[in-house]
Coordinates of C-alpha atoms in Angstrom, one line a residue:
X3 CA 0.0 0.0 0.0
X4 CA 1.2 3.3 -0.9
X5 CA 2.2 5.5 2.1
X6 CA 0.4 9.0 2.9
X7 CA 3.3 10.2 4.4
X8 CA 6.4 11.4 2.8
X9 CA 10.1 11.9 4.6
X10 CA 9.2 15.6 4.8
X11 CA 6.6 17.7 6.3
X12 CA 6.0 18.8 2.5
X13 CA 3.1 17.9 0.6
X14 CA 1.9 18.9 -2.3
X15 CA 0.1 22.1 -1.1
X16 CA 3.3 23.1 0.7
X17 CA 6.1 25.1 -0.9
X18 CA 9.8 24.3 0.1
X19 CA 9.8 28.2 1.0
X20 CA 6.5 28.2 3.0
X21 CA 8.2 25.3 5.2
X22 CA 11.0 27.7 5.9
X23 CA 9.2 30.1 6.9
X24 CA 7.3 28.0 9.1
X25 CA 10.4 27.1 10.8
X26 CA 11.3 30.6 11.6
X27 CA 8.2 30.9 13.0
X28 CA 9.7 31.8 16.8
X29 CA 11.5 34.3 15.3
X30 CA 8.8 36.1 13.3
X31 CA 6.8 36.3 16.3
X32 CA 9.1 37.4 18.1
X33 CA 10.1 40.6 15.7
X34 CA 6.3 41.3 15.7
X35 CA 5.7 41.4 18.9
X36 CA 8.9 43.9 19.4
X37 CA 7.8 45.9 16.2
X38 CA 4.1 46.6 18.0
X39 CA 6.2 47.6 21.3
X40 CA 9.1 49.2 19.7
X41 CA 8.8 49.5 16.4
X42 CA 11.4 48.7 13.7
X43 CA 13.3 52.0 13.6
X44 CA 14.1 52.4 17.5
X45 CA 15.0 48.3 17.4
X46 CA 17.8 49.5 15.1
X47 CA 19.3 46.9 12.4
X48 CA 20.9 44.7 14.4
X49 CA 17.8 44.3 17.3
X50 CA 16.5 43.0 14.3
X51 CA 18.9 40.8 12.7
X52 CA 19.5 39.0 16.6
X53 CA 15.6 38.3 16.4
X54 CA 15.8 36.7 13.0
X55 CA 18.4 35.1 14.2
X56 CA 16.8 33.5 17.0
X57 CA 15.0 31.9 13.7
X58 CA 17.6 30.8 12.0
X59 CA 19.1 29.4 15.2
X60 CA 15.5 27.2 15.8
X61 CA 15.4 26.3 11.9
X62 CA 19.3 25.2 12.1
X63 CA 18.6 23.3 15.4
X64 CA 15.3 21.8 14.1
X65 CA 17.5 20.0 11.2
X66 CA 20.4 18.7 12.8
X67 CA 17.7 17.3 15.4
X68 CA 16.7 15.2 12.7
X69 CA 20.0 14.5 11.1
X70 CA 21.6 13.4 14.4
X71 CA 18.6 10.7 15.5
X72 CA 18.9 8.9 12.1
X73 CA 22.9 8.8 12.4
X74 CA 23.2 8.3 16.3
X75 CA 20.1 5.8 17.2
X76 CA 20.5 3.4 14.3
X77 CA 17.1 3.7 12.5
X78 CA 14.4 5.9 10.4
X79 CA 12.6 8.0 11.9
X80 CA 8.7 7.9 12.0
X81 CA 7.2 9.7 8.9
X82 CA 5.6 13.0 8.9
X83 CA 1.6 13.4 8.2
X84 CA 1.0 14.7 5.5
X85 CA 0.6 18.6 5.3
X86 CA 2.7 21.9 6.3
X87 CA 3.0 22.3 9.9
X88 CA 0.2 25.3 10.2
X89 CA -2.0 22.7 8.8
X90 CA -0.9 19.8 12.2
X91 CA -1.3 23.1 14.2
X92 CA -4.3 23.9 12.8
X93 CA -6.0 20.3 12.7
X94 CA -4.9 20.0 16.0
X95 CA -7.7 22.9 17.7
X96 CA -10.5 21.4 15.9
X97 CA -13.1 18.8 16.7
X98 CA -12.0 16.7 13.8
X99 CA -8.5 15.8 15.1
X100 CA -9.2 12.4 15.8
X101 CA -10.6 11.7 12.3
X102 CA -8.1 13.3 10.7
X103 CA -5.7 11.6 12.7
X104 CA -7.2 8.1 12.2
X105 CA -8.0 8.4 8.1
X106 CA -4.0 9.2 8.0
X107 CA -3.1 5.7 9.7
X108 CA -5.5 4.1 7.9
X109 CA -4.5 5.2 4.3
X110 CA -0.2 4.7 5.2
X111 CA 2.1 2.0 6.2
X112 CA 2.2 3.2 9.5
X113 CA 0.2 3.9 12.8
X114 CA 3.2 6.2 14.1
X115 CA 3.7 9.6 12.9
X116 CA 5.2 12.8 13.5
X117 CA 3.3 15.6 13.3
X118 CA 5.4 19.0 13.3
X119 CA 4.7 21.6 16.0
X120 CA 6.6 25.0 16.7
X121 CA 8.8 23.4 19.7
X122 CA 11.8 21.4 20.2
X123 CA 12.0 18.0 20.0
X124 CA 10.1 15.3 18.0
X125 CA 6.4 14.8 18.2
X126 CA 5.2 11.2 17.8
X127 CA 1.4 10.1 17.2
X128 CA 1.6 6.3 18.6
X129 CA -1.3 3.8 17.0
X130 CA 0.4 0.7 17.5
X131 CA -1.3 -1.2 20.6
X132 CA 2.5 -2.8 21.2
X133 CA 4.3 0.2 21.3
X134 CA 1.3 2.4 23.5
X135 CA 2.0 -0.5 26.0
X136 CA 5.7 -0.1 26.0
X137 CA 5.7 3.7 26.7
X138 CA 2.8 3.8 29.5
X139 CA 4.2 0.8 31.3
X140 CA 8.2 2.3 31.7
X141 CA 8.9 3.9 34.3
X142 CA 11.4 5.9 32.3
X143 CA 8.4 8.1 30.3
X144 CA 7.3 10.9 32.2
X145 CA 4.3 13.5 31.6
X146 CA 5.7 16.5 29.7
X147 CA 5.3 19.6 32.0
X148 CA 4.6 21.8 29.0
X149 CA 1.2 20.1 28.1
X150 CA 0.1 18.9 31.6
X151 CA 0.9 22.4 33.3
X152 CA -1.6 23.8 31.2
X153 CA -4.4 22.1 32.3
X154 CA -3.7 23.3 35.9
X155 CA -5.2 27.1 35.3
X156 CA -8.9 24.9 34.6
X157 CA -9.2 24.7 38.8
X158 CA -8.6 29.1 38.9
X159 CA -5.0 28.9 41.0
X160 CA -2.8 27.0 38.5
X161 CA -1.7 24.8 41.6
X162 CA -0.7 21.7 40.8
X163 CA -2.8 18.3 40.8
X164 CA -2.5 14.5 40.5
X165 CA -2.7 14.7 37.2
X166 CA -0.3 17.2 35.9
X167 CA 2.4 15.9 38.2
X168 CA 5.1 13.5 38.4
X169 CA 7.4 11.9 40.4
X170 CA 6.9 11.6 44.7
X171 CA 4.3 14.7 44.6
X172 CA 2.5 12.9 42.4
X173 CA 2.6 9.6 44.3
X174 CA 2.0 10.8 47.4
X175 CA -1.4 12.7 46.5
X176 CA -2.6 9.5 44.7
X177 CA -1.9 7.4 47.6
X178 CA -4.2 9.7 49.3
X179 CA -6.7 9.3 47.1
X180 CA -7.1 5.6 46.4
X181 CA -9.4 4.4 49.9
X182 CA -11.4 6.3 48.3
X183 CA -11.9 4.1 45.7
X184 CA -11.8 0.9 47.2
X185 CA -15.2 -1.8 46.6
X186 CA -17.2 -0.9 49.9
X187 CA -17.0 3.1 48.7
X188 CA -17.2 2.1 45.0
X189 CA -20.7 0.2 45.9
X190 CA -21.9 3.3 47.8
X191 CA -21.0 5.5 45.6
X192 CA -22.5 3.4 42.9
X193 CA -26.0 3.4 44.6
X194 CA -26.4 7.0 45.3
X195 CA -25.9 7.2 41.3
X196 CA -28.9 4.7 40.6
X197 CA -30.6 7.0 43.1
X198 CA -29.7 9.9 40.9
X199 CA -30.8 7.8 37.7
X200 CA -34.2 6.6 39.1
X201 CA -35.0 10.8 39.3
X202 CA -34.2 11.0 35.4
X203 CA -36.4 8.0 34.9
X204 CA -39.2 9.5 35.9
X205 CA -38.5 12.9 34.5
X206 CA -39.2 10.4 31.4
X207 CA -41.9 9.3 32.3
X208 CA -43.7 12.7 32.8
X209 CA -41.5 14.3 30.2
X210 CA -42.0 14.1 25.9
X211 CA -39.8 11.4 25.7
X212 CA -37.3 12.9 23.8
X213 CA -33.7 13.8 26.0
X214 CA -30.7 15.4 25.3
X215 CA -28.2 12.7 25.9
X216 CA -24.9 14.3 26.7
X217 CA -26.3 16.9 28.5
X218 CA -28.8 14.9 30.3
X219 CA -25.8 12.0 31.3
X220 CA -23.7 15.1 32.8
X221 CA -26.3 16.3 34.8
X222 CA -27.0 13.0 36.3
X223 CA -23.5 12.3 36.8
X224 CA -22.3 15.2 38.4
X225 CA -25.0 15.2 40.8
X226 CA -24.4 11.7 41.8
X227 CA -20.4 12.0 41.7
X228 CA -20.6 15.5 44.0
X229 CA -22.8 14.0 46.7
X230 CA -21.2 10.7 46.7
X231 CA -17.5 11.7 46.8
X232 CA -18.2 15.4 48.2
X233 CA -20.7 14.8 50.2
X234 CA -22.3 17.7 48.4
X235 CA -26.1 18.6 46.6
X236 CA -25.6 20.4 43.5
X237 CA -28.3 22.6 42.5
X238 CA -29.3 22.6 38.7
X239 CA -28.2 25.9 38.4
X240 CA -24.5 24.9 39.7
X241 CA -24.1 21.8 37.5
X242 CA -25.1 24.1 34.6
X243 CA -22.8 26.7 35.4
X244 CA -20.2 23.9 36.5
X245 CA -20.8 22.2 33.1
X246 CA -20.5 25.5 30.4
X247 CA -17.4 26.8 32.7
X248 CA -15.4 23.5 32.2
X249 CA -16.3 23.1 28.9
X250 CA -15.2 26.9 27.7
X251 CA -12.2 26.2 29.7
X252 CA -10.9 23.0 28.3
X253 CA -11.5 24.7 25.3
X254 CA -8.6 27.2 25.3
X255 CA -6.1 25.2 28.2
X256 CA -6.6 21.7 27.3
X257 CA -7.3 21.9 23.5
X258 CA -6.0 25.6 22.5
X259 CA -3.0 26.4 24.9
X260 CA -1.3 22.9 24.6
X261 CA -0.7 23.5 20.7
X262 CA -0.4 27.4 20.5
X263 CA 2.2 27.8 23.5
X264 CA 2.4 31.5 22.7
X265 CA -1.2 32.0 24.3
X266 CA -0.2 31.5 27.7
X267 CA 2.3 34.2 27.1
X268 CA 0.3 36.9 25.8
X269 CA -2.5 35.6 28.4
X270 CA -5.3 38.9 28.6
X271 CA -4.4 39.9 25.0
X272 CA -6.3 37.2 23.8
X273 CA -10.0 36.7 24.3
X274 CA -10.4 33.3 24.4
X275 CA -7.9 33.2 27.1
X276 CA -9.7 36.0 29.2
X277 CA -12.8 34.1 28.6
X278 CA -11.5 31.1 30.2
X279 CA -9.4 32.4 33.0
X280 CA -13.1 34.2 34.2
X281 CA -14.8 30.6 34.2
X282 CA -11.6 29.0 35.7
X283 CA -12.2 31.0 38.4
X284 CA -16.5 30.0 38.7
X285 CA -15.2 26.4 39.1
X286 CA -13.1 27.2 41.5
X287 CA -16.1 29.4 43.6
X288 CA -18.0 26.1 43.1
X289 CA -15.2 24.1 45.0
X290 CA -14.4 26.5 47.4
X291 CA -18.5 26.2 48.3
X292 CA -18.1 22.8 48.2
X293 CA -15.1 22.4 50.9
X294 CA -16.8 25.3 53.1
X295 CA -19.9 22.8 53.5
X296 CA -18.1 19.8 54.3
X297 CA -16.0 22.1 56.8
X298 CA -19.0 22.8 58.6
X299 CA -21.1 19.8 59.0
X300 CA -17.8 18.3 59.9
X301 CA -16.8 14.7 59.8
X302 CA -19.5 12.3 60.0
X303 CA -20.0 8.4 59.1
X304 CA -21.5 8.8 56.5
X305 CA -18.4 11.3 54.7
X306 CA -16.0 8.7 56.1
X307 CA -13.4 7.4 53.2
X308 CA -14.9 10.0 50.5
X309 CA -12.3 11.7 48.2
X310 CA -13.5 15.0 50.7
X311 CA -12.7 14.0 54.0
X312 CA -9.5 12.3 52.7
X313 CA -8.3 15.6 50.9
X314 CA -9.5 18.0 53.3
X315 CA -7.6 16.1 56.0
X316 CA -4.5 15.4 54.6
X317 CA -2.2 18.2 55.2
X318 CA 1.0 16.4 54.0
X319 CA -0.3 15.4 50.4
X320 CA -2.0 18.5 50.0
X321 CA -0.1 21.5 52.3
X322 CA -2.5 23.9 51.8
X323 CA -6.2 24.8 50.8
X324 CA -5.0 26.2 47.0
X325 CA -3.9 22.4 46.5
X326 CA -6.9 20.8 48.2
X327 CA -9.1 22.7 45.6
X328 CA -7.4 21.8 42.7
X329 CA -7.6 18.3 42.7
X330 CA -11.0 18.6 43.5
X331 CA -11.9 20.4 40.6
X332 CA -9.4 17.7 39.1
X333 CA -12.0 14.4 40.7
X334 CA -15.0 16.4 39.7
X335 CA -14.1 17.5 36.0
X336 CA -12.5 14.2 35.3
X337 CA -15.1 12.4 36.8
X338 CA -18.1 14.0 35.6
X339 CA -17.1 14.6 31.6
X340 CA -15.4 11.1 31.3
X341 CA -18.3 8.6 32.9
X342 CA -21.1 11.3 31.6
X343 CA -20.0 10.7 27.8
X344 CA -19.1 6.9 28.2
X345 CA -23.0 6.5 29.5
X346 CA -24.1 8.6 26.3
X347 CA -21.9 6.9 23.5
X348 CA -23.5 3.6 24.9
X349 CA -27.1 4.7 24.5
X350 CA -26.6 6.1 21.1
X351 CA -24.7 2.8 20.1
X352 CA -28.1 0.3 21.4
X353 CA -30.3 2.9 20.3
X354 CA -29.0 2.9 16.7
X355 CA -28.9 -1.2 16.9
X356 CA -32.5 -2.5 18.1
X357 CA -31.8 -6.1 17.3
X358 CA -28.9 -5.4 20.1
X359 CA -31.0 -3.5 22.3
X360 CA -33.7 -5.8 22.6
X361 CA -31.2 -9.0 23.7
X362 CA -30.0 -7.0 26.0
X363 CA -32.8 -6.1 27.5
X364 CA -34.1 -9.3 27.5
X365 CA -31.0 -10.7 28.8
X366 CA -31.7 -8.5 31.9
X367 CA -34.7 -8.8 32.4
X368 CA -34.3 -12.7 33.2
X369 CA -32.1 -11.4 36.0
X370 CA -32.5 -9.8 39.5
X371 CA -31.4 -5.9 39.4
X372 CA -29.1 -6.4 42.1
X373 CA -27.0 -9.1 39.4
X374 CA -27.2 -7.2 36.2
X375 CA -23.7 -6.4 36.7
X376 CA -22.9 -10.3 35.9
X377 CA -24.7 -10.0 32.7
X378 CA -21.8 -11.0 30.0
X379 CA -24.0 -9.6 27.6
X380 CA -23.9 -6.2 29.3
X381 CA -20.5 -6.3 29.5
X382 CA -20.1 -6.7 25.9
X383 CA -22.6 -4.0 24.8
X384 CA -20.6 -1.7 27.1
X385 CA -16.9 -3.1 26.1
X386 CA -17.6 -2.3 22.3
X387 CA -19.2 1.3 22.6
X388 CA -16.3 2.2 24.9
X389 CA -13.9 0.8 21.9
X390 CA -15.9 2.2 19.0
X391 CA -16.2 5.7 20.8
X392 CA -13.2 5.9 23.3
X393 CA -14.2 9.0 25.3
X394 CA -10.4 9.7 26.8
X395 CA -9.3 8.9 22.8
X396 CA -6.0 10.6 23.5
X397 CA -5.7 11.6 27.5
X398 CA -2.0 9.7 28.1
X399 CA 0.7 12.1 26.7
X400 CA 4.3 11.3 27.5
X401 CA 8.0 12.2 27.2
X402 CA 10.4 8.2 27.1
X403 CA 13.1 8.2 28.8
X404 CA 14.8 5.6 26.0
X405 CA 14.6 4.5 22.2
X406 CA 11.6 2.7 21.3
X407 CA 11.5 1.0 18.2
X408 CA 7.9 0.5 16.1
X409 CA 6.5 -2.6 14.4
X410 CA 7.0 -0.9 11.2
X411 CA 11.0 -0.6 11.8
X412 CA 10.9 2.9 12.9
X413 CA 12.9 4.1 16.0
X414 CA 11.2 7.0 18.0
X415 CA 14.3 8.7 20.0
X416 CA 15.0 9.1 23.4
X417 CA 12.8 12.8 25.0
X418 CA 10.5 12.4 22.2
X419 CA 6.8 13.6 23.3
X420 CA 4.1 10.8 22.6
X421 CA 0.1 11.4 21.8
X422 CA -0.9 7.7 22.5
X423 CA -4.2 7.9 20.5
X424 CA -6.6 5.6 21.9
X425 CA -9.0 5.7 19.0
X426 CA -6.1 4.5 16.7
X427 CA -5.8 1.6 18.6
X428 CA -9.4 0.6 19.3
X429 CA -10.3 1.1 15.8
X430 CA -7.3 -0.7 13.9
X431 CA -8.4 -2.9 11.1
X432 CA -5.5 -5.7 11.7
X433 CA -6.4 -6.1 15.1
X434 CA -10.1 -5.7 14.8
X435 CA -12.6 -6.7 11.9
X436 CA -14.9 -4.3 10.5
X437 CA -13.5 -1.6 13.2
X438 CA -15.9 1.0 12.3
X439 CA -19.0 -1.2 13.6
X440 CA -20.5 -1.5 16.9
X441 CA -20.4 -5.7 17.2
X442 CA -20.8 -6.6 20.5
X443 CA -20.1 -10.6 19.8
X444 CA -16.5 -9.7 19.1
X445 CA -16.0 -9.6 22.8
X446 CA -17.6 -13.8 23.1
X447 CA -14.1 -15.3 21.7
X448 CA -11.2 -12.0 21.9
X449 CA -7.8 -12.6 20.9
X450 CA -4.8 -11.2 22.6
X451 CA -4.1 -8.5 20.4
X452 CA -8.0 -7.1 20.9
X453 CA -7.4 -7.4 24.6
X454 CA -3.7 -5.6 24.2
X455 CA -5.3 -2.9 22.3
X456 CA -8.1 -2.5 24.8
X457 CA -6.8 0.3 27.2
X458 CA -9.8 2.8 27.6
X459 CA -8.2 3.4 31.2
X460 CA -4.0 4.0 30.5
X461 CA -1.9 1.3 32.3
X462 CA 0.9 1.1 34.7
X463 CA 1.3 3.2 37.6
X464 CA -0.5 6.4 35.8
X465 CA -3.4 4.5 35.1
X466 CA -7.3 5.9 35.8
X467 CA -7.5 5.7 39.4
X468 CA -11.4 5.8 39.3
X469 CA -11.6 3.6 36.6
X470 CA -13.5 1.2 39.0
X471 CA -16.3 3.8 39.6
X472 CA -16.9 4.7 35.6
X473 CA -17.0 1.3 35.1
X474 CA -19.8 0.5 37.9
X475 CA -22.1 3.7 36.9
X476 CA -21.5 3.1 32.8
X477 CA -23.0 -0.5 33.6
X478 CA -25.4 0.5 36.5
X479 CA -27.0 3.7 34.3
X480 CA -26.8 2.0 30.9
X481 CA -28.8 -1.7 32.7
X482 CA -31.7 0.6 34.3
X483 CA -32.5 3.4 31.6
X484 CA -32.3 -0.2 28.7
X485 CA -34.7 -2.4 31.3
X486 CA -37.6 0.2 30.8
X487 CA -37.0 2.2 27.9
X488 CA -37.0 1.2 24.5
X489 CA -34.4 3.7 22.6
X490 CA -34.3 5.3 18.7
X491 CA -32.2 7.9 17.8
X492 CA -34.3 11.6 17.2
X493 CA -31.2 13.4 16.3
X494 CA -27.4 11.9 15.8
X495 CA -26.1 15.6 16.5
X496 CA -22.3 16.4 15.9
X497 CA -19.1 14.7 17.3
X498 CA -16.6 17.1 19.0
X499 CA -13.6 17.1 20.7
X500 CA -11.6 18.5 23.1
X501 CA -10.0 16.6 26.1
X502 CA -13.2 13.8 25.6
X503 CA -15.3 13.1 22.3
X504 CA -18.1 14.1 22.9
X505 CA -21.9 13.6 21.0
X506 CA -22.6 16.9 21.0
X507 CA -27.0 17.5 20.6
X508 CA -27.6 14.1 20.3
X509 CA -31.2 13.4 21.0
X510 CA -32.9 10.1 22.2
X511 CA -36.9 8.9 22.0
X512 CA -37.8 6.7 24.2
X513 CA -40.9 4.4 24.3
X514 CA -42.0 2.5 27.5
X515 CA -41.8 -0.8 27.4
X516 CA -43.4 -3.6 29.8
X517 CA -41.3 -5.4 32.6

């Protein structure tokens, strides 16, 4: 098969000169920026020639890089996608990144890539299931501060949380956290969520019978997921606010600010970045709320072993209140868009596939509540929408600490920055048959290789440490709304992403249906 790629990050769009340019990028920026503060004349000749320098310096750097990795670590490189690098850059801040992504490895010869970005080192998309497992299980990769430290402004403070950190902070803030997780909390926590879904089933039931999915799912789920691990009642109008305010603020610090570096720099110059700096700061209200409440009613039994109580009391893992908040807005953003979307991919899948709706359904209802969760079938139904539709499709970033060498030959060097793209792997045609089709039965028989590329959760040590809990309400939600509701689809809506895919206005009917 003919590759997609070529050795270059030329295509046939892209001139050698525009390229160049590209390169210099830095340093263009740079010598605007000082021309709109300075202007040319008072930056003299050679303020000017240093800047372009700077350019020439990145441009220069930027090649030997290259030259040096295929002389010094025995092996090609990964190819570049196609395109110039505005056009990575570009595809990169829009919704369609994962498609775009995935219809490159599907029409090449590889499922790693580089794609070219205005910063040192190399940039590796990883679609190969055996190489993704090399990487998240060494101890040797590390998160790359320059992405993950972004994502700390979402909590208002920019203080640092679990996920953004590595190394003995890191460890000793999820040791913290992980009795809070454990099966006698997960099974609590799991029944205040039916609670939560049995109030949406009646809505139903007095309702048109038409819902919005997504934004039905993240209601539900960040009421459950506040009082069970915060020991706190959200009121509509705070998970509405809560919800828009994370989702403009993913926008520019997990989507927009982890590509375009320059935006953090310019910071109040940019809109955008106002924009989301003034709804950082609502989530953070919202927490600080939350923590005053529990501070007041105090520790009780019933708050005993939730993610508050273990937080709030800690004082070693988290030394002050700034840290405290943040990775509570961390549990509750994670928590709450991850599960939320998970639950609504899997009632869009059944809804668009009666036959498969209807076995399951029937498959439950020959079983008490209380034991749906040992339905196989279940499992399956949920097990294929999470692979069709991987909500996290690329949430594990890292820099390894060694060569790795790809299936195809290629050698990715030492501090190169990985995107391990879930969706790359959950949808590859030589692992899986028709990967594009929601087929539960492919999970009655797997192979290895299906369960190797199976990693909706990360592995190793960095893996999801709630991953229990989305797994419980995914099942728990899904079983209840499928035992009485019959589902069609009254509008597909639009996919998008940033951080999570996510079926944006996606609308469900639903039809009674006897017990």
């Amino acid at each position: 098969m003919m590759s997609v790629f070529s050795e270059s990050v030329l295509d046939d769009d892209t001139s050698v000169f525009g390229s160049f340019v590209e390169e210099l990028a830095p340093g263009l920026v740079l010598l605007l920026i000082a021309d709109a503060v300075w202007g040319i004349p008072k930056m003299g000749f050679f303020g000017t020639i240093a800047i372009l320098c700077i350019g020439l310096v990145y441009y220069f750097f930027g090649r030997l890089n290259d030259w040096y990795s295929k002389k010094i670590f025995g092996g090609i490189l990964p190819p570049f996608a196609p395109g110039s690098m505005m056009k990575h850059m570009e595809m990169a801040t829009c919704g369609q990144y994962p498609w775009w992504l995935l219809e490159i490895a599907n029409k090449s010869n590889s499922r790693v890539f580089r794609v070219s970005r205005p910063t040192k080192g190399h940039k590796c998309i990883v679609g190969e299931y055996q190489v993704a497992r090399e990487i998240l299980t060494d101890p040797q990769s590390k998160k790359p501060p320059a992405i993950y430290n972004q994502m700390r402004y979402v909590n208002g403070s920019g203080d640092a949380s679990m996920f953004t950190l590595n190394g003995k902070r890191w460890h000793a803030k999820r040791r913290a956290c992980v009795p809070a997780f454990s099966s006698s909390r997960v099974r609590k926590m799991n029944s205040i969520a039916l609670e939560h879904t049995e109030a949406f089933l009646e809505l139903l039931r007095n309702g048109d019978g038409v819902f919005d999915v997504s934004s039905d799912m993240q209601s539900l789920v960040l009421g459950a997921i506040s009082e069970s691990a915060f020991d706190y009642i959200m009121s509509p109008q705070e998970k509405k606010e809560f919800s828009e305010s994370v989702r403009l603020s993913l926008i520019e610090y997990a989507r927009n600010a982890t590509v375009h570096t320059y935006r953090s720099w310019l910071g109040w110059l940019l809109p955008g970045r106002r924009r989301a700096s003034v709804v950082a700061q609502r989530i953070r209200n919202i927490m600080i709320r939350v923590l005053k409440r529990y501070r007041e009613s105090g520790e009780t039994e019933g708050n005993r072993g939730t993610l508050i109580q273990l937080i709030a009391s800690d004082d070693n893992a988290f030394r002050n209140d700034d840290e405290k908040l943040a990775q509570l807005v961390e549990f509750l953003v994670a928590g709450h868009d991850t599960t939320s979307y998970s639950i609504s991919w899997a009632l869009i899948s059944l809804a668009k596939h009666p036959e498969i709706q209807t076995r399951l359904r029937d498959e439950l209802s020959r079983m008490r509540p209380e034991n749906w969760s040992q339905s196989e079938y279940l499992r399956m139904c949920m097990k294929e929408s999470t692979r069709l539709n991987p909500v996290s499709s690329s949430t594990s970033v890292r820099v390894i600490g060694r060569d790795i060498r790809t299936k195809g030959g290629y050698v990715i060097p030492k501090g190169s920055t990985c995107f391990l793209w879930f969706l790359l792997l959950s949808r590859d045609p030589s692992v899986f048959d028709d990967p594009d089709e929601y087929k539960p039965s492919r999970w009655e028989n797997p192979t290895r290789e299906m369960l190797d590329s199976f990693m909706p959760f990360s592995l190793g040590a960095r893996n999801c440490i709630g991953q229990t809990l989305a797994g419980a309400h995914l099942h728990t939600v899904v079983a209840r709304i499928c035992s009485e509701f019959e589902l069609t689809v009254e509008d597909e809506g639009k996919v998008d992403f940033f951080m999570t895919l996510k079926p944006i206005g996606a609308r469900l009917k639903v039809r009674r249906v006897s017990r």
